[in-house]
RNA sequence: GGGCGAGUGGCGGAACUGGUAUACGCGACGGACUUAAAAUCCGUUGGCCUAAAAAGCCUUGAGGGUUCGAGUCCCUCCUCGCCCACCA
């Protein structure tokens, strides 16, 4: 037989799989279903890199494993094609994004196939195609019709390079996520009219459902923090000599009696109105400064700054007159944009001390000495404690007083219980070209009017100039023919909306389109989706918060409108690690340290070796440092498997004695069990290690005893089937060489036989006082007395027992005998 | 600053609910094959002690504790990584 040469067999099988459609999922099958997928890819001119190889192999192994187990297993493929890179490329070169995508995507097909991923190409989707974004637009319309999409003017992050609005999560360390280099500018704030999805309506249920998810813990936590629920009270303060009132949000209503001042965010609506003439100049300057101050500067500048407005508020709890200040550490976007400051909060404490604002203490610890220090205001006491100087609430514990004080203020109609979320509504407008146009017509008479469903999709017109207009509108404002349209309501002259939808919308529902990619009349056939939902396995190394949260939101929305049944789209989510360069640095184009999977494949090692290496190097949730010697190591393993099968095929027919038969079975069956459980539990590295170990043991046995017989055939078949999810090409080749006429990739997963999991003879470790002193062989299931009797005959044990007496014996069946002597 | 996670050979990493620490792979060393090299195959490989073996001692970031027995549980400390970061 020939030597193992991946360059021959890999392309051969890829072609055959393509032609025979082994990986085409029958969505109407009666088999149990399984769908495994990784976050879909953004096609760029660079092609796939080693990180993609990692991500997609993880879900491919899962899909293949289930397919071999007899599931109708679906490993879908699609393209997250809308987004800025293709548009920026278009601006630079004049090549339309539509054309770039048409050029780029076929290259990805080749690369995906070269990696041996078992994608179902018949159901491929791409978000930039009108047949897809028609339904992205439809989702917007449905949201609008149900009151979950609205338009509002907001201060928004603005990237001066891309000339577009950014969502909060697209601002990283004060810079645009696409331009975060040292020379890139900081983001600015601009008032922009935006479309929003009311995700905050779902905040509570999105939060509540997190605990039940079978997801990586770190991601669950990130989601919780992102939603950021906090329960407290909104308390209303009258302004002295004015009819206006200021509402503040607090989670510590129990500290209200020590309120020393009110602090407003500089952007707060009342700031300018209440400022007294004497203070106007300073206040205006402060507001102006903080507008220009970037988020980075605000954060870097931990030192508290602020200006007194000259106005006073009345504490509704005790009638005290307290000053109103402004400071940029108070965030306009959270709560009411105003707080009451008191000595029991670290930040307020700092502020009060810095500006010498009179303050007093209302919570003290139980310890008398400490209480005295707190009363002397030596440090900030922000923990729970006992109330003092708090009228009828004095003496209560702070955690109990909290609710009582809110009730009391509520009766006076100056407070109510409120829940706040860190998460804001989802800004879905983008002033960019390369996205799904928002299906809205702006009519001078009727205002915003939805494009009727029958006119969807609103096709994105091709342009010659893709540069945003710079006035805040996308390049679509230049497409005059496209822009002007008759209003569907009054039939007067109107204009189309020039904003496009955030690409996170495209990716928040794509998993459902996979089940019915060609449907022209509906977003998808609910019956099919209800059969296939939820996604059984999902993985990725990015997007722990935004994408997953938005997908969960859309799934809940779909559930409410009856399209699907499962409010949670992803049953299991694995947040896998990334691959970095050997020095731990991220791969990047600018560093030129990238590793090209296709180069490794074509260098002769093949995709199978690359796949094995990536899955073997470390547990899936750890980051892997690329090691160029890893792939050759994986290749050696596959080569050993190849050579063993070759030798078997060239050997003569024969019989094995009972001992050898048993020995081989006792290698293979535990392996099957371990590999099955490990893949199930996403422990691919130990699954591969187990197969390697078994192969090594078979090598030890084969020396004199390799003959063509049922036991060897079964052993080799099992090992090939177990390798198949990781190394699909070599296993298919060897499978066929062993005489099979059907593929190894369907219905071939071996079962283990319990009788071979235990051996008749076991090794028992003999310890004296917890230290290993001997090993003895005993029949499986021997009792303590027998083991002890045999152990006492061991020379080394005798030495230890000679001078002391046995005080106690601990026996763990078939494992350990510990003799305690004194 | 807050939260989460992790520290195991020269390296990546194993170790089930406390029960033979270092599986598997890489690297290194020795041998076979070869004119030679690569590839392949066989063997050795935590440290100390030893010519070698046996026996023994030490070893899972540091220190302490619980236990017959601790990488695993508890306490204190150190280091690293990731995420969030003035959210009232």
XYZ file of C-alpha atoms (C1' of nucleotides) in Angstrom, chain A residues 221 250-251 298 301 304 329-331 334 339 347 422 616-617 619 636 640 685 692 696 765 767 771 773 775 796 799-800 810 818, chain B residues 3-4 12-16 19-21 23-27 40-43 55-58 68-69 83-88:
62
model
C -21.715 36.671 33.769
C -30.470 55.611 44.417
C -30.044 52.068 45.619
C -13.126 61.377 31.869
C -9.163 61.752 35.326
C -13.313 64.574 40.960
C -18.682 61.625 37.082
C -22.475 61.560 37.092
C -23.583 59.918 33.870
C -27.912 56.195 33.566
C -27.821 61.741 42.245
C -17.205 58.737 45.052
C -27.278 49.626 32.559
C -5.495 18.478 20.699
C -3.300 21.382 21.778
C -8.904 22.435 26.193
C 2.978 11.388 12.926
C 1.015 5.595 12.544
C -7.995 17.177 23.687
C -3.336 8.079 20.612
C 0.253 2.954 20.987
C -1.573 0.187 45.550
C 0.284 2.423 51.194
C 2.809 6.600 51.269
C 5.186 1.231 49.349
C 1.809 -2.637 44.265
C 8.790 -3.866 51.433
C 9.891 -3.818 56.638
C 7.402 -1.193 57.633
C -8.398 1.727 54.889
C -3.691 2.077 53.239
C -15.710 40.540 38.940
C -14.146 35.850 36.949
C 1.421 22.478 25.408
C -1.213 20.017 28.843
C -3.593 14.981 31.886
C -5.572 13.538 36.723
C -13.558 10.992 37.509
C -7.312 7.605 46.451
C -0.526 5.248 42.098
C 0.654 13.246 40.245
C -1.669 10.503 30.755
C -1.145 12.162 25.521
C 1.841 15.202 22.486
C 6.197 18.346 21.614
C 11.317 18.823 22.605
C 10.082 5.850 9.848
C 10.694 2.306 13.834
C 12.455 0.856 18.988
C 13.995 2.685 23.772
C 15.366 1.148 48.510
C 14.702 6.073 50.098
C 13.853 11.420 50.065
C 11.696 15.766 47.556
C -5.469 7.408 57.022
C -4.536 10.036 52.380
C -13.763 40.750 31.179
C -15.999 45.173 33.174
C -14.600 49.774 34.635
C -16.991 56.650 38.300
C -23.934 52.601 36.769
C -25.286 56.081 42.327
